[in-house]
C-alpha cells in the first residue's frame, strides 16, 4: 500500500472488516444473524463490533428500534450510524468532473459538476480540489470528511495511487493520489471507474446478496467489473474483465488498444458513429442524428446499431460462459440508446451462452454520471473500513 489507512479507522482484523461490511450492506442486523451469515461465532462478532460501537460507527438498537447503549444482547440489531463520517467521491471524464459527498452508507448528500477546460494534470488536480472544497464547505461537512475516492477510466493502480494509463485524458504514470492528498488534505483512493461503480453496486445496488455478478458499461468505452465470491477480481497485473477488448470479429476494425475486432472497436459510441458516417457517406453526421434516423426506421443505420448489439452480445456470452455470474448489470451512457441494441444483444447472448449459463439475468439499468461519483465515494468508504480492499 502507498500508505496505511488513518489510525482512527477501527479495523483490527479481517473478522472486524467482515462484521462491519455485513452491517453496512445488510443492517440493521442482529449479532446472531451476523454470526449466521459470516460463519463467525457470536462471541467473535461481539468482539469485532465493539471498537466500531466505541468509535461511533455502529450502534446497537433495542428490539423496538431504540438505541440501547452497551446492552450487548446478541438478539439486538446492530446498525450503521450514517452521519458519523462523510466521504467525497469524484468521477473524472474527458469533459467534466462530477463530484458528490456521501454519508457512510454512500447516500448522496450533495453533488456538483465542473467542466474541465483541459487535461493538464495540474489543471485537473486544482479543479478537483476546488470542487471537493466547495462541496464540503457548502454542507459544512469538512470536519467529518477525511477520505476522497476518485474514479478514472483506464489502467489505474489503486495500491500505489497511480494512473498508469488513461486514454481519454492522455495520461501515463500520473501519481494522482499523492497530488490530490496534498491539494485536498484528504486521504485519496484511486480506482478504475467501472470497478468503482461495481463497488457501489456490490454494496448498495443490484449486487447485494449476489455472490457473483458482472457490471458491464457501454458508451465511450466498453468495460466490465467482475465480482466473484464477494470480491472484485483485480487480475494479477491489475487488468481483468476487459470485455471491451474481447476480440469478436477476426480482421475487424482496429482498436486503440492495438488489437483488431475488439467489442469496443465495433460498439463504442465513437465506433458506431464512424461506421454510421461510412454507411451513409455523410462525413459530418452527428450521433444524435444517427440515433433519430435509426429510430425513424433508416435500415442501414439500424443495422449499424444492431451490429454493435451483436458484438456486445458476443462479449457478454464470452464473459458469462467463462465465469457464470448470477446476474449481469448493463449500464453506461450508451444505455440511453439501448432500444436500438437491446433485441440483438439479447438474441446473440441467448444463442451463444452455453447451457445453464444463459439463465444468468441481464439487468439493463441506466445510471447517471453522479452514480459513478457515488461509486468513487463507496471506494473511499471501503478504503477506510476494509483492509486489503477487494
Ligand atoms: Zn481493443
Coordinates of C-alpha atoms and ligand atoms in Angstrom, one line a residue:
X1 CA 0.0 0.0 0.0
X2 CA 1.0 3.6 -0.7
X3 CA 0.4 4.4 3.0
X4 CA -1.6 3.0 5.8
X5 CA -5.2 4.0 6.4
X6 CA -5.6 6.7 9.1
X7 CA -5.1 5.4 12.6
X8 CA -8.6 6.4 13.5
X9 CA -10.1 3.5 11.4
X10 CA -11.2 0.9 13.9
X11 CA -10.2 -2.1 11.7
X12 CA -8.3 -4.6 13.8
X13 CA -8.8 -7.8 11.9
X14 CA -10.4 -9.4 8.8
X15 CA -13.3 -10.5 11.1
X16 CA -13.9 -6.9 12.0
X17 CA -14.0 -5.9 8.3
X18 CA -16.4 -8.8 7.6
X19 CA -18.7 -7.8 10.5
X20 CA -18.7 -4.1 9.6
X21 CA -19.4 -4.8 5.9
X22 CA -22.3 -7.1 6.8
X23 CA -23.9 -4.5 9.0
X24 CA -23.2 -1.8 6.4
X25 CA -24.8 -3.7 3.5
X26 CA -27.5 -5.7 5.2
X27 CA -28.1 -3.9 8.5
X28 CA -29.8 -3.4 10.9
X29 CA -28.9 -7.0 11.7
X30 CA -28.5 -8.8 15.0
X31 CA -25.2 -10.3 16.2
X32 CA -26.9 -13.7 15.9
X33 CA -27.7 -13.1 12.2
X34 CA -24.3 -11.6 11.5
X35 CA -22.7 -14.8 13.0
X36 CA -25.0 -17.0 10.9
X37 CA -24.2 -15.1 7.7
X38 CA -20.5 -14.8 8.2
X39 CA -19.7 -18.2 9.9
X40 CA -18.1 -16.4 12.9
X41 CA -19.1 -17.2 16.5
X42 CA -21.4 -14.9 18.3
X43 CA -18.6 -14.1 20.7
X44 CA -16.3 -13.2 17.8
X45 CA -19.0 -10.9 16.3
X46 CA -19.4 -9.1 19.7
X47 CA -15.7 -8.6 20.0
X48 CA -15.4 -7.4 16.4
X49 CA -18.3 -4.9 16.7
X50 CA -17.1 -3.4 20.0
X51 CA -14.5 -1.0 18.6
X52 CA -16.9 0.2 15.9
X53 CA -19.5 0.9 18.5
X54 CA -17.0 2.7 20.7
X55 CA -15.8 4.9 17.8
X56 CA -19.4 5.8 16.9
X57 CA -19.6 4.0 13.5
X58 CA -22.1 1.3 14.7
X59 CA -24.9 1.4 17.3
X60 CA -26.9 -1.2 19.0
X61 CA -30.7 -0.9 18.8
X62 CA -33.1 -2.2 21.3
X63 CA -35.7 -4.6 19.8
X64 CA -38.1 -1.7 19.4
X65 CA -35.5 0.2 17.3
X66 CA -34.4 2.5 20.1
X67 CA -30.7 2.9 20.8
X68 CA -29.6 0.6 23.6
X69 CA -26.0 1.6 24.5
X70 CA -23.9 -1.1 25.9
X71 CA -26.7 -3.6 26.4
X72 CA -24.9 -6.2 24.3
X73 CA -27.7 -8.6 23.9
X74 CA -27.0 -10.9 20.9
X75 CA -30.5 -10.5 19.5
X76 CA -30.4 -6.7 19.5
X77 CA -29.8 -5.4 16.0
X78 CA -26.6 -3.6 15.0
X79 CA -27.0 -0.6 12.8
X80 CA -24.7 1.9 10.9
X81 CA -24.6 5.5 12.1
X82 CA -24.5 7.0 8.6
X83 CA -23.7 10.6 9.8
X84 CA -20.6 9.5 11.7
X85 CA -18.4 10.3 8.7
X86 CA -18.7 11.8 5.2
X87 CA -16.9 10.8 2.1
X88 CA -16.1 12.7 -1.1
X89 CA -16.2 11.0 -4.5
X90 CA -15.3 12.3 -7.9
X91 CA -15.5 10.8 -11.3
X92 CA -13.2 12.3 -13.9
X93 CA -14.4 12.2 -17.5
X94 CA -12.8 13.7 -20.6
X95 CA -15.1 16.7 -20.3
X96 CA -16.2 17.1 -16.7
X97 CA -15.5 16.4 -13.0
X98 CA -18.6 15.0 -11.3
X99 CA -18.4 15.2 -7.5
X100 CA -20.6 14.0 -4.6
X101 CA -20.4 13.9 -0.9
X102 CA -22.0 10.9 0.7
X103 CA -22.6 9.5 4.2
X104 CA -21.3 6.2 5.4
X105 CA -24.0 4.3 3.6
X106 CA -23.0 6.1 0.3
X107 CA -26.2 8.1 0.3
X108 CA -25.5 11.3 -1.7
X109 CA -25.8 14.5 0.4
X110 CA -24.5 16.9 -2.2
X111 CA -23.4 16.8 -5.8
X112 CA -21.9 19.2 -8.3
X113 CA -20.2 19.2 -11.7
X114 CA -17.3 21.3 -13.1
X115 CA -16.4 21.4 -16.8
X116 CA -12.7 20.6 -17.5
X117 CA -11.0 23.1 -19.8
X118 CA -8.0 20.8 -20.4
X119 CA -6.4 17.6 -19.4
X120 CA -3.2 19.0 -18.0
X121 CA -2.5 17.2 -14.7
X122 CA -2.1 20.4 -12.6
X123 CA -5.3 21.8 -14.0
X124 CA -7.3 18.7 -13.2
X125 CA -5.8 18.4 -9.7
X126 CA -6.6 22.1 -9.0
X127 CA -10.1 21.9 -10.4
X128 CA -10.8 18.7 -8.5
X129 CA -9.6 20.2 -5.2
X130 CA -11.8 23.2 -5.8
X131 CA -14.9 21.0 -6.5
X132 CA -14.3 18.9 -3.4
X133 CA -13.7 22.0 -1.2
X134 CA -16.9 23.6 -2.5
X135 CA -19.0 20.5 -1.8
X136 CA -17.6 20.1 1.7
X137 CA -17.9 23.8 2.6
X138 CA -21.4 24.1 1.3
X139 CA -22.6 21.3 3.5
X140 CA -20.4 22.3 6.4
X141 CA -19.1 18.7 6.3
X142 CA -15.3 19.3 6.2
X143 CA -14.7 18.3 9.9
X144 CA -16.3 14.9 9.4
X145 CA -14.7 14.1 6.0
X146 CA -11.3 12.6 5.7
X147 CA -11.4 10.4 2.7
X148 CA -11.7 11.0 -1.0
X149 CA -12.4 8.4 -3.7
X150 CA -11.6 9.2 -7.3
X151 CA -12.7 7.2 -10.3
X152 CA -10.8 7.3 -13.6
X153 CA -11.2 5.2 -16.7
X154 CA -8.2 3.2 -17.8
X155 CA -5.5 1.3 -16.1
X156 CA -5.4 2.5 -12.5
X157 CA -3.2 1.1 -9.8
X158 CA -5.2 1.5 -6.6
X159 CA -2.5 0.2 -4.3
X160 CA 0.1 2.8 -5.4
X161 CA -2.4 5.5 -6.3
X162 CA -1.0 5.9 -9.8
X163 CA -3.0 6.3 -13.0
X164 CA -0.9 4.1 -15.3
X165 CA -2.7 4.8 -18.5
X166 CA -5.8 6.8 -19.2
X167 CA -6.6 7.1 -23.0
X168 CA -9.3 9.8 -22.6
X169 CA -7.0 12.0 -20.5
X170 CA -3.8 11.1 -22.4
X171 CA -2.1 10.3 -19.1
X172 CA 0.6 7.8 -18.3
X173 CA 2.0 7.1 -14.8
X174 CA 0.5 10.0 -13.0
X175 CA 0.8 9.8 -9.2
X176 CA -2.7 11.3 -8.8
X177 CA -3.5 10.1 -5.3
X178 CA -0.4 11.8 -3.8
X179 CA -1.1 15.0 -5.8
X180 CA -4.7 15.0 -4.5
X181 CA -3.7 14.3 -0.9
X182 CA -1.6 17.4 -1.0
X183 CA -4.2 19.5 -2.8
X184 CA -7.2 18.5 -0.7
X185 CA -5.8 17.5 2.7
X186 CA -7.9 14.3 2.4
X187 CA -6.7 10.7 2.1
X188 CA -7.2 9.7 -1.6
X189 CA -8.0 6.3 -3.0
X190 CA -8.0 5.9 -6.8
X191 CA -9.9 3.3 -8.6
X192 CA -10.8 2.4 -12.2
X193 CA -14.2 3.9 -12.8
X194 CA -16.0 0.7 -13.7
X195 CA -14.6 -1.1 -10.7
X196 CA -15.7 1.9 -8.5
X197 CA -19.2 1.6 -9.9
X198 CA -19.1 -2.1 -9.2
X199 CA -18.2 -1.5 -5.5
X200 CA -21.4 0.7 -5.2
X201 CA -23.5 -1.9 -6.9
X202 CA -22.0 -4.7 -4.8
X203 CA -22.7 -3.0 -1.5
X204 CA -25.7 -0.9 -2.2
X205 CA -27.2 -1.9 -5.6
X206 CA -28.1 -4.9 -7.8
X207 CA -25.1 -6.8 -6.4
X208 CA -26.4 -7.0 -2.8
X209 CA -27.0 -10.7 -2.0
X210 CA -25.3 -12.0 -5.2
X211 CA -22.1 -13.9 -4.6
X212 CA -21.1 -13.2 -8.2
X213 CA -22.1 -10.6 -10.7
X214 CA -20.7 -8.6 -13.5
X215 CA -21.2 -4.9 -14.3
X216 CA -20.8 -4.0 -17.9
X217 CA -20.7 -0.4 -19.1
X218 CA -21.4 0.7 -22.6
X219 CA -20.6 4.1 -24.0
X220 CA -17.4 6.0 -24.9
X221 CA -15.6 2.8 -23.7
X222 CA -16.9 -0.6 -23.0
X223 CA -15.8 -2.1 -19.7
X224 CA -16.7 -4.6 -17.1
X225 CA -16.0 -5.4 -13.5
X226 CA -16.4 -8.9 -12.1
X227 CA -17.3 -9.8 -8.5
X228 CA -16.6 -13.5 -7.7
X229 CA -17.4 -14.9 -4.2
X230 CA -18.0 -11.4 -3.0
X231 CA -14.6 -10.0 -4.1
X232 CA -13.8 -7.8 -7.0
X233 CA -11.5 -9.6 -9.5
X234 CA -8.4 -7.4 -9.9
X235 CA -6.2 -9.6 -12.1
X236 CA -2.6 -10.4 -11.3
X237 CA -1.4 -7.4 -13.3
X238 CA -4.3 -5.1 -12.4
X239 CA -6.2 -5.9 -15.6
X240 CA -9.3 -8.1 -15.5
X241 CA -12.8 -8.1 -17.1
X242 CA -11.8 -6.1 -20.1
X243 CA -14.9 -7.2 -22.1
X244 CA -14.3 -4.2 -24.5
X245 CA -11.1 -5.9 -25.7
X246 CA -12.5 -9.4 -26.2
X247 CA -12.0 -10.0 -30.0
X248 CA -15.3 -10.8 -31.7
X249 CA -14.5 -10.2 -35.4
X250 CA -11.4 -11.6 -37.0
X251 CA -9.8 -9.0 -39.1
X252 CA -12.4 -6.4 -37.9
X253 CA -11.8 -2.7 -37.3
X254 CA -8.6 -1.8 -35.5
X255 CA -8.9 -0.8 -31.8
X256 CA -7.0 1.9 -29.9
X257 CA -5.5 -1.0 -27.8
X258 CA -3.5 -2.2 -30.8
X259 CA -5.8 -5.2 -31.4
X260 CA -8.4 -5.7 -34.1
X261 CA -12.1 -6.6 -34.0
X262 CA -12.5 -5.9 -30.2
X263 CA -16.0 -5.3 -28.9
X264 CA -15.0 -1.7 -28.3
X265 CA -13.8 -1.2 -31.9
X266 CA -17.4 -2.1 -33.1
X267 CA -19.7 -1.0 -30.3
X268 CA -18.2 2.1 -28.6
X269 CA -20.0 5.4 -29.3
X270 CA -17.1 6.5 -31.5
X271 CA -17.0 3.2 -33.4
X272 CA -20.8 3.4 -34.0
X273 CA -20.5 7.0 -35.3
X274 CA -17.5 6.1 -37.6
X275 CA -19.5 3.2 -39.1
X276 CA -22.7 5.3 -39.4
X277 CA -20.8 8.0 -41.3
X278 CA -19.3 5.4 -43.6
X279 CA -22.5 3.7 -44.5
X280 CA -24.4 7.0 -45.1
X281 CA -21.5 8.7 -46.8
X282 CA -22.1 11.7 -44.6
X283 CA -18.8 12.7 -43.0
X284 CA -20.3 15.2 -40.6
X285 CA -23.3 13.0 -39.4
X286 CA -23.8 13.6 -35.7
X287 CA -24.6 10.8 -33.2
X288 CA -27.9 12.5 -32.3
X289 CA -29.0 12.5 -36.0
X290 CA -27.9 8.9 -36.4
X291 CA -30.0 7.8 -33.4
X292 CA -33.0 9.8 -34.6
X293 CA -32.8 8.4 -38.1
X294 CA -32.3 4.8 -36.9
X295 CA -35.3 5.2 -34.6
X296 CA -37.2 6.5 -37.6
X297 CA -36.6 3.3 -39.5
X298 CA -33.4 4.0 -41.5
X299 CA -32.4 0.4 -42.3
X300 CA -28.6 0.9 -42.9
X301 CA -28.3 2.9 -39.7
X302 CA -30.4 0.4 -37.7
X303 CA -28.0 -2.3 -38.9
X304 CA -25.0 -0.3 -37.6
X305 CA -26.6 -0.3 -34.1
X306 CA -27.6 -3.9 -34.4
X307 CA -24.0 -4.9 -35.4
X308 CA -22.9 -3.1 -32.2
X309 CA -25.5 -5.1 -30.2
X310 CA -24.3 -8.3 -31.8
X311 CA -20.7 -7.5 -30.7
X312 CA -21.8 -6.7 -27.2
X313 CA -23.9 -9.9 -27.0
X314 CA -20.9 -12.0 -28.1
X315 CA -18.8 -10.3 -25.4
X316 CA -21.4 -10.9 -22.8
X317 CA -21.7 -14.6 -23.8
X318 CA -17.9 -15.0 -23.5
X319 CA -18.0 -13.4 -20.1
X320 CA -20.9 -15.5 -18.8
X321 CA -19.5 -18.7 -20.3
X322 CA -16.2 -18.2 -18.6
X323 CA -17.3 -17.2 -15.1
X324 CA -21.0 -17.9 -14.7
X325 CA -22.3 -14.9 -12.7
X326 CA -25.7 -14.9 -11.1
X327 CA -26.5 -11.7 -13.0
X328 CA -25.1 -9.1 -15.3
X329 CA -25.9 -5.4 -14.9
X330 CA -25.5 -3.5 -18.2
X331 CA -25.2 0.3 -17.8
X332 CA -23.2 3.3 -19.0
X333 CA -24.2 6.4 -21.0
X334 CA -24.7 4.2 -24.2
X335 CA -27.7 2.7 -22.5
X336 CA -29.6 5.8 -23.5
X337 CA -29.8 4.4 -27.0
X338 CA -30.4 0.8 -25.7
X339 CA -33.7 0.5 -27.6
X340 CA -31.5 0.3 -30.8
X341 CA -29.3 -2.6 -29.5
X342 CA -31.3 -4.5 -26.9
X343 CA -33.0 -7.0 -29.1
X344 CA -29.8 -8.0 -30.9
X345 CA -27.8 -8.2 -27.6
X346 CA -30.4 -10.5 -26.1
X347 CA -30.7 -12.6 -29.2
X348 CA -26.9 -13.0 -29.7
X349 CA -26.4 -13.6 -26.0
X350 CA -29.1 -16.3 -25.9
X351 CA -27.6 -18.0 -29.0
X352 CA -24.1 -18.1 -27.6
X353 CA -24.4 -18.5 -23.9
X354 CA -23.6 -22.1 -23.0
X355 CA -26.2 -24.3 -21.4
X356 CA -27.4 -23.1 -17.9
X357 CA -25.1 -20.1 -18.1
X358 CA -27.9 -18.5 -20.2
X359 CA -30.1 -18.4 -17.0
X360 CA -28.0 -15.5 -15.8
X361 CA -30.2 -12.5 -15.7
X362 CA -29.3 -9.5 -17.8
X363 CA -30.4 -6.3 -16.0
X364 CA -30.4 -3.1 -18.0
X365 CA -30.0 -0.1 -15.8
X366 CA -29.2 3.5 -16.9
X367 CA -27.0 5.1 -14.2
X368 CA -26.4 8.8 -14.2
X369 CA -22.8 10.1 -14.0
X370 CA -23.5 11.0 -10.4
X371 CA -23.8 7.3 -9.7
X372 CA -20.2 6.9 -10.9
X373 CA -19.1 9.6 -8.4
X374 CA -21.0 7.7 -5.8
X375 CA -19.0 4.6 -6.7
X376 CA -15.9 6.7 -6.1
X377 CA -17.2 7.7 -2.6
X378 CA -18.0 4.0 -1.9
X379 CA -14.4 3.2 -2.7
X380 CA -13.4 5.8 -0.1
X381 CA -15.7 4.2 2.4
X382 CA -14.2 0.8 1.6
X383 CA -10.6 2.1 1.9
X384 CA -11.3 3.2 5.5
X385 CA -13.1 0.1 6.7
X386 CA -11.9 -2.9 4.7
X387 CA -8.2 -3.7 5.0
X388 CA -6.7 -5.0 1.7
X389 CA -9.9 -3.9 -0.1
X390 CA -11.4 -6.1 -2.7
Ligands
LIG1 ZN1 -9.1 -3.4 -28.1

